[in-house]
Every structure is written in C-alpha cells, then in structure tokens.
Amino acid sequence: MINRILPVLLVFLSGLTASAAGTTPFWSKTGHRVIGEVAQMHLSRKAGKAISDLLEGETLAEVANYGDDIKSDRAFSEFSPWHYVNFPADKAYTEVTPGPQGDVVQGIEKCISILKDARTSRKDKVFYLKMLIHLVGDLHQPMHIGRAEDRGGNDIQLQWFGRGSNLHRVWDSNLIDDYGMSYSELARTLPRWPGDKIRQIQQGTLYEWVEEIQEVTNRVYASVEVGEKLGYRYRYDWWDTVEKQLLIGGLRLAAVLNDIYG
Ligand code: ADE
Ligand code: ZN
Ligand code: ZN
C-alpha cells in the first residue's frame, strides 16, 4: 500500500514546495541573468578581465542569482533585507531613515565600498561581487522599491492568466517567465540604444536611480485593482517597461563595475 501512496504523496508535496517557491519574492532567475548578460556586454576590457579572474571564468549571467540561492541558508540570513527597500510612495529615499537591518540601497553601497577596499580578502571580493551583481538587478525590479504596508505588492492579490498571483510576483516572475524567452534571447532582443543614451542612463547617483525607479513603482501600483484578472492586455501594456528595466539595470551594473575595476 505504502508503495502506491508514497509516489502520490511525493508528487503532492513537490507541488506544494513548487507553489511555495512561486510566492517567494525573487526577480525571475531569467531577469537577473538578462541584467548580467547586458552588463557583461558593456564591461571595459580591464573590468572584464578582473571580474573573470575573480569569478574563475563564470559570466555575470551565471552568477546573477547567487544572492537568492543563498537565501535559504541561515548562515546568510543577515543579507535577506538587502534585496529590497520599502518606504512611503510620496517620499524620496534620502528623506527616510534607512533601516538598521540594511536594504537594497545600503547593500549596494556596502558591496561597492568593500570591493574598492584593497584590504578585502579574495574570498570576500568574490562574495560581495556576486551580491552586487544580484542587488543591482533587484533594485531595478520596480516592486523592490515598494511600500511597507503591502510588502512591495506581495499582499496585493491578483489573477495572472486565471491563476492566483500578486503584484510583486507578476513583476518578479510572471511577466518575464511567461514571455517564454531564454535569458540570452531576451538580452539579444532588447532595444538598442545609441551611445549617448547609454551614457546618460549610466550617469547619476544611486539615489537618483532610486528616485527614477520609484516613479515606475508608483505607476505600477496604479496599474491594478486588488483582485483584478490580468492577462495579455497587461503584458502588452507593460512589456516595454519590463524590457527597459532589464536594459537599464544591465547598463548601470556595467557602469558600477567599470567604476570599481577601472
Ligand atoms: N518583503 C517585504 N517587502 C518586500 C519587497 N519590497 N520586495 C521583496 N520582498 C519583500
Ligand atoms: Zn521580488
Ligand atoms: Zn533578490
């Protein structure tokens, strides 16, 4: 009897874990890889060499999900708040007191300062480089600069093509994953911008980037009603924005890395 029940039970349990994983607030694995791939294409020769040496030949796309991969390991729990920041929609990040536990902005700043410090060990350089690659990606997911009251849209329940979802998850993964392209296909088919537009997007401070992304966040919050049934129309209306966030995330990651590694 147990021989017959066990496989059924295992299938049932793996379904549960899969659906639990589906609620986990991660910018899609594909999204992070696209951002890594775009950045890779815009690295200076010197930065590309230094990074390839630290990553032992792995590409930015290959390590882009490291920050999420370590989340389930308690040894890294201090880094969990680094993936996002929540603050009131009508305030600038510079107007709010940063949480003592850290957030995505502080996380990025910390990675940069550790990587620029000549005393940092090679092991730490590898760790904080992988974190930085991941966090610049998270920063560009509009729902990672969210509102505390709905946990960055996690508590705004919606239907996505007839299945239960929420605003955070639509932006983390539903939009990108349902598009059905691999990360390399997506990276290859993103809009091509002229050099001056690329340089303009790469300029500015981290705080200016946050303010700009927050404008997207506010538009995304205004784009749905609680319980709404989303499908093709929503993707049609928002796909350009998804592509733009992936592109600017990648371009800015390259700018940050070129600044660190010369
Ligand atoms: N948990 C609480 N707020 C969050 C956010 N904005 N993004 C991801 N996870 C969260
Ligand atoms: Zn998320
Ligand atoms: Zn993350």
PDB file of C-alpha atoms and ligand atoms in Angstrom:
ATOM      1  CA  MET A   1       0.000   0.000   0.000  1.00  0.00           C
ATOM      2  CA  ILE A   2       2.704   2.435   1.049  1.00  0.00           C
ATOM      3  CA  ASN A   3       4.365   1.741  -2.312  1.00  0.00           C
ATOM      4  CA  ARG A   4       1.344   3.187  -4.013  1.00  0.00           C
ATOM      5  CA  ILE A   5       0.734   6.092  -1.673  1.00  0.00           C
ATOM      6  CA  LEU A   6       4.319   7.283  -1.434  1.00  0.00           C
ATOM      7  CA  PRO A   7       4.748   8.373  -5.068  1.00  0.00           C
ATOM      8  CA  VAL A   8       1.400  10.198  -4.945  1.00  0.00           C
ATOM      9  CA  LEU A   9       2.378  11.879  -1.694  1.00  0.00           C
ATOM     10  CA  LEU A  10       5.761  12.894  -3.086  1.00  0.00           C
ATOM     11  CA  VAL A  11       4.204  14.419  -6.188  1.00  0.00           C
ATOM     12  CA  PHE A  12       1.733  16.268  -3.979  1.00  0.00           C
ATOM     13  CA  LEU A  13       4.473  17.558  -1.663  1.00  0.00           C
ATOM     14  CA  SER A  14       6.742  18.637  -4.505  1.00  0.00           C
ATOM     15  CA  GLY A  15       3.751  20.567  -5.875  1.00  0.00           C
ATOM     16  CA  LEU A  16       3.415  22.312  -2.539  1.00  0.00           C
ATOM     17  CA  THR A  17       7.090  23.253  -2.428  1.00  0.00           C
ATOM     18  CA  ALA A  18       6.925  24.470  -6.014  1.00  0.00           C
ATOM     19  CA  SER A  19       3.932  26.667  -5.289  1.00  0.00           C
ATOM     20  CA  ALA A  20       5.562  27.931  -2.097  1.00  0.00           C
ATOM     21  CA  ALA A  21       8.651  28.782  -4.141  1.00  0.00           C
ATOM     22  CA  GLY A  22       6.361  30.613  -6.538  1.00  0.00           C
ATOM     23  CA  THR A  23       5.390  33.035  -3.799  1.00  0.00           C
ATOM     24  CA  THR A  24       8.999  33.696  -2.919  1.00  0.00           C
ATOM     25  CA  PRO A  25       9.818  37.285  -3.737  1.00  0.00           C
ATOM     26  CA  PHE A  26      12.577  36.873  -6.347  1.00  0.00           C
ATOM     27  CA  TRP A  27      13.063  38.895  -9.570  1.00  0.00           C
ATOM     28  CA  SER A  28      12.892  35.979 -12.004  1.00  0.00           C
ATOM     29  CA  LYS A  29      16.076  33.990 -12.464  1.00  0.00           C
ATOM     30  CA  THR A  30      15.796  34.908 -16.127  1.00  0.00           C
ATOM     31  CA  GLY A  31      15.533  38.627 -15.300  1.00  0.00           C
ATOM     32  CA  HIS A  32      18.708  38.572 -13.196  1.00  0.00           C
ATOM     33  CA  ARG A  33      20.557  36.680 -15.937  1.00  0.00           C
ATOM     34  CA  VAL A  34      19.464  39.165 -18.611  1.00  0.00           C
ATOM     35  CA  ILE A  35      20.805  42.020 -16.485  1.00  0.00           C
ATOM     36  CA  GLY A  36      24.076  40.116 -16.026  1.00  0.00           C
ATOM     37  CA  GLU A  37      24.344  39.454 -19.764  1.00  0.00           C
ATOM     38  CA  VAL A  38      23.675  43.098 -20.697  1.00  0.00           C
ATOM     39  CA  ALA A  39      26.284  44.248 -18.170  1.00  0.00           C
ATOM     40  CA  GLN A  40      28.807  41.719 -19.500  1.00  0.00           C
ATOM     41  CA  MET A  41      28.489  43.266 -22.974  1.00  0.00           C
ATOM     42  CA  HIS A  42      29.225  46.739 -21.588  1.00  0.00           C
ATOM     43  CA  LEU A  43      32.221  45.993 -19.380  1.00  0.00           C
ATOM     44  CA  SER A  44      35.541  47.681 -20.092  1.00  0.00           C
ATOM     45  CA  ARG A  45      38.311  45.285 -21.082  1.00  0.00           C
ATOM     46  CA  LYS A  46      40.048  45.840 -17.738  1.00  0.00           C
ATOM     47  CA  ALA A  47      36.894  45.273 -15.677  1.00  0.00           C
ATOM     48  CA  GLY A  48      36.013  42.206 -17.735  1.00  0.00           C
ATOM     49  CA  LYS A  49      39.427  40.686 -17.012  1.00  0.00           C
ATOM     50  CA  ALA A  50      39.374  41.469 -13.276  1.00  0.00           C
ATOM     51  CA  ILE A  51      35.863  40.042 -12.921  1.00  0.00           C
ATOM     52  CA  SER A  52      36.551  36.933 -14.977  1.00  0.00           C
ATOM     53  CA  ASP A  53      39.568  36.303 -12.746  1.00  0.00           C
ATOM     54  CA  LEU A  54      37.513  36.641  -9.545  1.00  0.00           C
ATOM     55  CA  LEU A  55      34.652  34.519 -10.923  1.00  0.00           C
ATOM     56  CA  GLU A  56      37.083  31.932 -12.294  1.00  0.00           C
ATOM     57  CA  GLY A  57      35.681  32.225 -15.791  1.00  0.00           C
ATOM     58  CA  GLU A  58      31.995  32.296 -14.863  1.00  0.00           C
ATOM     59  CA  THR A  59      29.951  35.023 -16.538  1.00  0.00           C
ATOM     60  CA  LEU A  60      27.834  37.688 -14.833  1.00  0.00           C
ATOM     61  CA  ALA A  61      24.699  35.875 -16.053  1.00  0.00           C
ATOM     62  CA  GLU A  62      25.898  32.624 -14.474  1.00  0.00           C
ATOM     63  CA  VAL A  63      26.371  34.149 -11.013  1.00  0.00           C
ATOM     64  CA  ALA A  64      23.452  36.619 -11.153  1.00  0.00           C
ATOM     65  CA  ASN A  65      21.165  34.521  -8.948  1.00  0.00           C
ATOM     66  CA  TYR A  66      23.698  33.834  -6.222  1.00  0.00           C
ATOM     67  CA  GLY A  67      22.060  36.370  -3.890  1.00  0.00           C
ATOM     68  CA  ASP A  68      18.799  34.416  -3.993  1.00  0.00           C
ATOM     69  CA  ASP A  69      20.454  30.988  -3.990  1.00  0.00           C
ATOM     70  CA  ILE A  70      21.969  31.599  -0.539  1.00  0.00           C
ATOM     71  CA  LYS A  71      18.719  32.945   0.956  1.00  0.00           C
ATOM     72  CA  SER A  72      17.581  29.614   2.342  1.00  0.00           C
ATOM     73  CA  ASP A  73      20.895  29.150   4.176  1.00  0.00           C
ATOM     74  CA  ARG A  74      20.581  30.568   7.688  1.00  0.00           C
ATOM     75  CA  ALA A  75      24.281  31.390   7.717  1.00  0.00           C
ATOM     76  CA  PHE A  76      23.433  34.226   5.297  1.00  0.00           C
ATOM     77  CA  SER A  77      20.255  35.497   6.974  1.00  0.00           C
ATOM     78  CA  GLU A  78      21.805  38.911   7.703  1.00  0.00           C
ATOM     79  CA  PHE A  79      21.700  39.587   3.941  1.00  0.00           C
ATOM     80  CA  SER A  80      17.969  38.869   3.498  1.00  0.00           C
ATOM     81  CA  PRO A  81      16.844  42.516   3.928  1.00  0.00           C
ATOM     82  CA  TRP A  82      19.343  43.595   1.248  1.00  0.00           C
ATOM     83  CA  HIS A  83      17.092  42.593  -1.672  1.00  0.00           C
ATOM     84  CA  TYR A  84      14.554  45.419  -1.423  1.00  0.00           C
ATOM     85  CA  VAL A  85      13.590  48.635   0.315  1.00  0.00           C
ATOM     86  CA  ASN A  86      10.150  49.770   1.404  1.00  0.00           C
ATOM     87  CA  PHE A  87       9.260  53.375   2.166  1.00  0.00           C
ATOM     88  CA  PRO A  88       6.323  55.754   1.581  1.00  0.00           C
ATOM     89  CA  ALA A  89       5.500  56.439  -2.068  1.00  0.00           C
ATOM     90  CA  ASP A  90       5.496  60.219  -1.606  1.00  0.00           C
ATOM     91  CA  LYS A  91       8.951  60.332  -0.001  1.00  0.00           C
ATOM     92  CA  ALA A  92      12.424  60.184  -1.500  1.00  0.00           C
ATOM     93  CA  TYR A  93      14.820  57.539  -0.181  1.00  0.00           C
ATOM     94  CA  THR A  94      17.065  60.326   1.093  1.00  0.00           C
ATOM     95  CA  GLU A  95      14.183  61.632   3.243  1.00  0.00           C
ATOM     96  CA  VAL A  96      13.654  58.400   5.168  1.00  0.00           C
ATOM     97  CA  THR A  97      15.838  56.923   7.883  1.00  0.00           C
ATOM     98  CA  PRO A  98      17.457  53.794   6.470  1.00  0.00           C
ATOM     99  CA  GLY A  99      16.527  50.628   8.372  1.00  0.00           C
ATOM    100  CA  PRO A 100      19.328  49.400  10.666  1.00  0.00           C
ATOM    101  CA  GLN A 101      18.976  45.891   9.207  1.00  0.00           C
ATOM    102  CA  GLY A 102      20.003  47.204   5.770  1.00  0.00           C
ATOM    103  CA  ASP A 103      18.172  47.405   2.461  1.00  0.00           C
ATOM    104  CA  VAL A 104      18.972  47.158  -1.244  1.00  0.00           C
ATOM    105  CA  VAL A 105      20.460  50.658  -1.400  1.00  0.00           C
ATOM    106  CA  GLN A 106      22.682  50.178   1.637  1.00  0.00           C
ATOM    107  CA  GLY A 107      23.531  46.696   0.382  1.00  0.00           C
ATOM    108  CA  ILE A 108      24.767  48.031  -2.952  1.00  0.00           C
ATOM    109  CA  GLU A 109      26.767  50.784  -1.216  1.00  0.00           C
ATOM    110  CA  LYS A 110      28.338  48.282   1.137  1.00  0.00           C
ATOM    111  CA  CYS A 111      29.304  45.914  -1.692  1.00  0.00           C
ATOM    112  CA  ILE A 112      30.909  48.784  -3.616  1.00  0.00           C
ATOM    113  CA  SER A 113      32.930  50.036  -0.651  1.00  0.00           C
ATOM    114  CA  ILE A 114      34.113  46.518   0.273  1.00  0.00           C
ATOM    115  CA  LEU A 115      35.102  45.803  -3.339  1.00  0.00           C
ATOM    116  CA  LYS A 116      37.009  49.097  -3.575  1.00  0.00           C
ATOM    117  CA  ASP A 117      38.939  48.396  -0.377  1.00  0.00           C
ATOM    118  CA  ALA A 118      42.361  46.976  -1.231  1.00  0.00           C
ATOM    119  CA  ARG A 119      42.441  45.123   2.116  1.00  0.00           C
ATOM    120  CA  THR A 120      39.442  42.942   1.230  1.00  0.00           C
ATOM    121  CA  SER A 121      40.308  39.234   1.005  1.00  0.00           C
ATOM    122  CA  ARG A 122      39.805  37.408  -2.281  1.00  0.00           C
ATOM    123  CA  LYS A 123      37.030  35.305  -0.734  1.00  0.00           C
ATOM    124  CA  ASP A 124      35.118  38.435   0.310  1.00  0.00           C
ATOM    125  CA  LYS A 125      35.748  40.062  -3.067  1.00  0.00           C
ATOM    126  CA  VAL A 126      34.077  37.106  -4.774  1.00  0.00           C
ATOM    127  CA  PHE A 127      31.150  37.107  -2.327  1.00  0.00           C
ATOM    128  CA  TYR A 128      30.414  40.843  -2.487  1.00  0.00           C
ATOM    129  CA  LEU A 129      30.893  40.949  -6.259  1.00  0.00           C
ATOM    130  CA  LYS A 130      28.245  38.243  -6.687  1.00  0.00           C
ATOM    131  CA  MET A 131      25.955  40.069  -4.259  1.00  0.00           C
ATOM    132  CA  LEU A 132      26.431  43.367  -6.105  1.00  0.00           C
ATOM    133  CA  ILE A 133      25.568  41.768  -9.463  1.00  0.00           C
ATOM    134  CA  HIS A 134      22.372  40.405  -7.905  1.00  0.00           C
ATOM    135  CA  LEU A 135      21.358  43.532  -5.989  1.00  0.00           C
ATOM    136  CA  VAL A 136      21.662  45.985  -8.892  1.00  0.00           C
ATOM    137  CA  GLY A 137      19.215  43.637 -10.621  1.00  0.00           C
ATOM    138  CA  ASP A 138      16.799  43.624  -7.684  1.00  0.00           C
ATOM    139  CA  LEU A 139      16.973  47.425  -7.465  1.00  0.00           C
ATOM    140  CA  HIS A 140      15.543  47.678 -10.999  1.00  0.00           C
ATOM    141  CA  GLN A 141      12.514  45.481 -10.263  1.00  0.00           C
ATOM    142  CA  PRO A 142      10.006  48.280  -9.517  1.00  0.00           C
ATOM    143  CA  MET A 143       8.301  46.309  -6.727  1.00  0.00           C
ATOM    144  CA  HIS A 144      11.614  46.007  -4.855  1.00  0.00           C
ATOM    145  CA  ILE A 145      11.302  49.721  -4.116  1.00  0.00           C
ATOM    146  CA  GLY A 146       7.914  49.158  -2.570  1.00  0.00           C
ATOM    147  CA  ARG A 147       5.530  50.178   0.167  1.00  0.00           C
ATOM    148  CA  ALA A 148       5.799  48.583   3.579  1.00  0.00           C
ATOM    149  CA  GLU A 149       2.013  48.232   4.057  1.00  0.00           C
ATOM    150  CA  ASP A 150       1.668  45.713   1.222  1.00  0.00           C
ATOM    151  CA  ARG A 151       5.253  44.356   1.384  1.00  0.00           C
ATOM    152  CA  GLY A 152       6.209  45.590  -2.059  1.00  0.00           C
ATOM    153  CA  GLY A 153       2.981  44.350  -3.639  1.00  0.00           C
ATOM    154  CA  ASN A 154       3.179  40.849  -2.124  1.00  0.00           C
ATOM    155  CA  ASP A 155      -0.159  41.478  -0.352  1.00  0.00           C
ATOM    156  CA  ILE A 156      -1.944  42.780  -3.469  1.00  0.00           C
ATOM    157  CA  GLN A 157      -3.634  39.602  -4.675  1.00  0.00           C
ATOM    158  CA  LEU A 158      -4.369  39.296  -8.395  1.00  0.00           C
ATOM    159  CA  GLN A 159      -5.144  36.722 -11.038  1.00  0.00           C
ATOM    160  CA  TRP A 160      -2.480  36.106 -13.671  1.00  0.00           C
ATOM    161  CA  PHE A 161      -3.913  34.225 -16.683  1.00  0.00           C
ATOM    162  CA  GLY A 162      -6.519  32.637 -14.411  1.00  0.00           C
ATOM    163  CA  ARG A 163      -4.159  31.652 -11.598  1.00  0.00           C
ATOM    164  CA  GLY A 164      -3.663  33.270  -8.234  1.00  0.00           C
ATOM    165  CA  SER A 165      -0.741  35.678  -8.061  1.00  0.00           C
ATOM    166  CA  ASN A 166       0.101  39.069  -6.596  1.00  0.00           C
ATOM    167  CA  LEU A 167       1.512  42.330  -7.885  1.00  0.00           C
ATOM    168  CA  HIS A 168       5.004  41.564  -6.614  1.00  0.00           C
ATOM    169  CA  ARG A 169       5.068  38.168  -8.255  1.00  0.00           C
ATOM    170  CA  VAL A 170       3.667  39.477 -11.541  1.00  0.00           C
ATOM    171  CA  TRP A 171       6.695  41.774 -11.712  1.00  0.00           C
ATOM    172  CA  ASP A 172       9.222  39.350 -10.229  1.00  0.00           C
ATOM    173  CA  SER A 173       8.459  36.457 -12.498  1.00  0.00           C
ATOM    174  CA  ASN A 174       5.045  36.110 -14.197  1.00  0.00           C
ATOM    175  CA  LEU A 175       5.646  38.771 -16.860  1.00  0.00           C
ATOM    176  CA  ILE A 176       9.144  37.575 -17.746  1.00  0.00           C
ATOM    177  CA  ASP A 177       8.750  33.830 -17.373  1.00  0.00           C
ATOM    178  CA  ASP A 178       5.506  33.647 -19.372  1.00  0.00           C
ATOM    179  CA  TYR A 179       7.149  35.539 -22.208  1.00  0.00           C
ATOM    180  CA  GLY A 180       8.978  32.280 -22.838  1.00  0.00           C
ATOM    181  CA  MET A 181      12.377  33.524 -23.955  1.00  0.00           C
ATOM    182  CA  SER A 182      15.719  32.377 -22.567  1.00  0.00           C
ATOM    183  CA  TYR A 183      17.923  34.976 -20.914  1.00  0.00           C
ATOM    184  CA  SER A 184      20.250  35.105 -23.893  1.00  0.00           C
ATOM    185  CA  GLU A 185      17.377  35.517 -26.359  1.00  0.00           C
ATOM    186  CA  LEU A 186      15.935  38.285 -24.202  1.00  0.00           C
ATOM    187  CA  ALA A 187      19.296  40.046 -23.862  1.00  0.00           C
ATOM    188  CA  ARG A 188      19.748  39.876 -27.629  1.00  0.00           C
ATOM    189  CA  THR A 189      16.308  41.261 -28.437  1.00  0.00           C
ATOM    190  CA  LEU A 190      16.269  44.202 -26.003  1.00  0.00           C
ATOM    191  CA  PRO A 191      16.048  47.656 -27.605  1.00  0.00           C
ATOM    192  CA  ARG A 192      19.342  49.008 -28.965  1.00  0.00           C
ATOM    193  CA  TRP A 193      20.158  52.467 -27.732  1.00  0.00           C
ATOM    194  CA  PRO A 194      22.681  54.908 -29.169  1.00  0.00           C
ATOM    195  CA  GLY A 195      25.874  55.516 -27.201  1.00  0.00           C
ATOM    196  CA  ASP A 196      24.842  58.908 -25.833  1.00  0.00           C
ATOM    197  CA  LYS A 197      21.590  57.478 -24.454  1.00  0.00           C
ATOM    198  CA  ILE A 198      23.512  54.614 -22.863  1.00  0.00           C
ATOM    199  CA  ARG A 199      25.983  57.017 -21.244  1.00  0.00           C
ATOM    200  CA  GLN A 200      23.143  59.208 -19.997  1.00  0.00           C
ATOM    201  CA  ILE A 201      21.412  56.231 -18.333  1.00  0.00           C
ATOM    202  CA  GLN A 202      24.717  55.174 -16.738  1.00  0.00           C
ATOM    203  CA  GLN A 203      25.222  58.578 -15.157  1.00  0.00           C
ATOM    204  CA  GLY A 204      23.701  59.785 -11.921  1.00  0.00           C
ATOM    205  CA  THR A 205      23.944  58.674  -8.330  1.00  0.00           C
ATOM    206  CA  LEU A 206      22.436  55.592  -6.792  1.00  0.00           C
ATOM    207  CA  TYR A 207      19.869  57.862  -5.085  1.00  0.00           C
ATOM    208  CA  GLU A 208      18.873  59.388  -8.425  1.00  0.00           C
ATOM    209  CA  TRP A 209      18.406  55.901  -9.843  1.00  0.00           C
ATOM    210  CA  VAL A 210      16.186  55.010  -6.887  1.00  0.00           C
ATOM    211  CA  GLU A 211      14.028  58.101  -7.462  1.00  0.00           C
ATOM    212  CA  GLU A 212      13.663  57.266 -11.128  1.00  0.00           C
ATOM    213  CA  ILE A 213      12.721  53.635 -10.432  1.00  0.00           C
ATOM    214  CA  GLN A 214      10.272  54.797  -7.768  1.00  0.00           C
ATOM    215  CA  GLU A 215       8.352  56.668 -10.469  1.00  0.00           C
ATOM    216  CA  VAL A 216       7.932  53.361 -12.281  1.00  0.00           C
ATOM    217  CA  THR A 217       6.924  51.742  -8.978  1.00  0.00           C
ATOM    218  CA  ASN A 218       4.192  54.311  -8.472  1.00  0.00           C
ATOM    219  CA  ARG A 219       2.856  53.764 -11.991  1.00  0.00           C
ATOM    220  CA  VAL A 220       2.870  50.004 -11.446  1.00  0.00           C
ATOM    221  CA  TYR A 221       0.936  50.362  -8.171  1.00  0.00           C
ATOM    222  CA  ALA A 222      -1.636  52.489 -10.027  1.00  0.00           C
ATOM    223  CA  SER A 223      -1.908  49.912 -12.832  1.00  0.00           C
ATOM    224  CA  VAL A 224      -4.063  47.368 -10.985  1.00  0.00           C
ATOM    225  CA  GLU A 225      -7.071  46.976  -8.722  1.00  0.00           C
ATOM    226  CA  VAL A 226      -6.944  44.364  -5.971  1.00  0.00           C
ATOM    227  CA  GLY A 227      -8.299  41.054  -7.266  1.00  0.00           C
ATOM    228  CA  GLU A 228      -8.051  42.110 -10.921  1.00  0.00           C
ATOM    229  CA  LYS A 229      -7.720  39.457 -13.624  1.00  0.00           C
ATOM    230  CA  LEU A 230      -4.554  40.167 -15.573  1.00  0.00           C
ATOM    231  CA  GLY A 231      -3.526  38.613 -18.882  1.00  0.00           C
ATOM    232  CA  TYR A 232      -2.440  39.557 -22.389  1.00  0.00           C
ATOM    233  CA  ARG A 233      -3.581  43.167 -22.086  1.00  0.00           C
ATOM    234  CA  TYR A 234      -1.406  43.794 -19.040  1.00  0.00           C
ATOM    235  CA  ARG A 235       1.628  42.249 -20.692  1.00  0.00           C
ATOM    236  CA  TYR A 236       1.008  44.278 -23.852  1.00  0.00           C
ATOM    237  CA  ASP A 237       0.805  47.492 -21.813  1.00  0.00           C
ATOM    238  CA  TRP A 238       3.848  46.792 -19.607  1.00  0.00           C
ATOM    239  CA  TRP A 239       6.296  44.723 -21.635  1.00  0.00           C
ATOM    240  CA  ASP A 240       8.227  47.801 -22.840  1.00  0.00           C
ATOM    241  CA  THR A 241       8.720  48.809 -19.217  1.00  0.00           C
ATOM    242  CA  VAL A 242       9.965  45.328 -18.271  1.00  0.00           C
ATOM    243  CA  GLU A 243      12.488  45.432 -21.125  1.00  0.00           C
ATOM    244  CA  LYS A 244      13.589  48.933 -20.186  1.00  0.00           C
ATOM    245  CA  GLN A 245      14.171  47.967 -16.548  1.00  0.00           C
ATOM    246  CA  LEU A 246      16.242  44.951 -17.638  1.00  0.00           C
ATOM    247  CA  LEU A 247      18.259  47.086 -20.038  1.00  0.00           C
ATOM    248  CA  ILE A 248      18.957  49.976 -17.666  1.00  0.00           C
ATOM    249  CA  GLY A 249      19.682  47.536 -14.835  1.00  0.00           C
ATOM    250  CA  GLY A 250      22.334  45.875 -17.007  1.00  0.00           C
ATOM    251  CA  LEU A 251      23.805  49.156 -18.244  1.00  0.00           C
ATOM    252  CA  ARG A 252      24.085  50.544 -14.724  1.00  0.00           C
ATOM    253  CA  LEU A 253      25.566  47.318 -13.389  1.00  0.00           C
ATOM    254  CA  ALA A 254      28.262  47.674 -16.057  1.00  0.00           C
ATOM    255  CA  ALA A 255      28.819  51.317 -15.044  1.00  0.00           C
ATOM    256  CA  VAL A 256      29.210  50.367 -11.369  1.00  0.00           C
ATOM    257  CA  LEU A 257      31.615  47.536 -12.200  1.00  0.00           C
ATOM    258  CA  ASN A 258      33.647  49.650 -14.654  1.00  0.00           C
ATOM    259  CA  ASP A 259      33.987  52.259 -11.923  1.00  0.00           C
ATOM    260  CA  ILE A 260      35.238  49.685  -9.402  1.00  0.00           C
ATOM    261  CA  TYR A 261      37.621  47.817 -11.711  1.00  0.00           C
ATOM    262  CA  GLY A 262      38.761  50.677 -13.971  1.00  0.00           C
TER     263      GLY A 262
HETATM  264  N1  ADE B   1       9.346  41.682   1.632  1.00  0.00           N
HETATM  265  C1  ADE B   1       8.801  42.785   2.137  1.00  0.00           C
HETATM  266  N2  ADE B   1       8.832  43.799   1.227  1.00  0.00           N
HETATM  267  C2  ADE B   1       9.413  43.298   0.131  1.00  0.00           C
HETATM  268  C3  ADE B   1       9.749  43.846  -1.124  1.00  0.00           C
HETATM  269  N3  ADE B   1       9.501  45.133  -1.454  1.00  0.00           N
HETATM  270  N4  ADE B   1      10.377  43.052  -2.005  1.00  0.00           N
HETATM  271  C4  ADE B   1      10.652  41.780  -1.686  1.00  0.00           C
HETATM  272  N5  ADE B   1      10.352  41.201  -0.531  1.00  0.00           N
HETATM  273  C5  ADE B   1       9.737  41.957   0.383  1.00  0.00           C
HETATM  274 ZN    ZN B   2      10.985  40.146  -5.558  1.00  0.00          ZN
HETATM  275 ZN    ZN B   3      16.973  39.078  -4.728  1.00  0.00          ZN
END
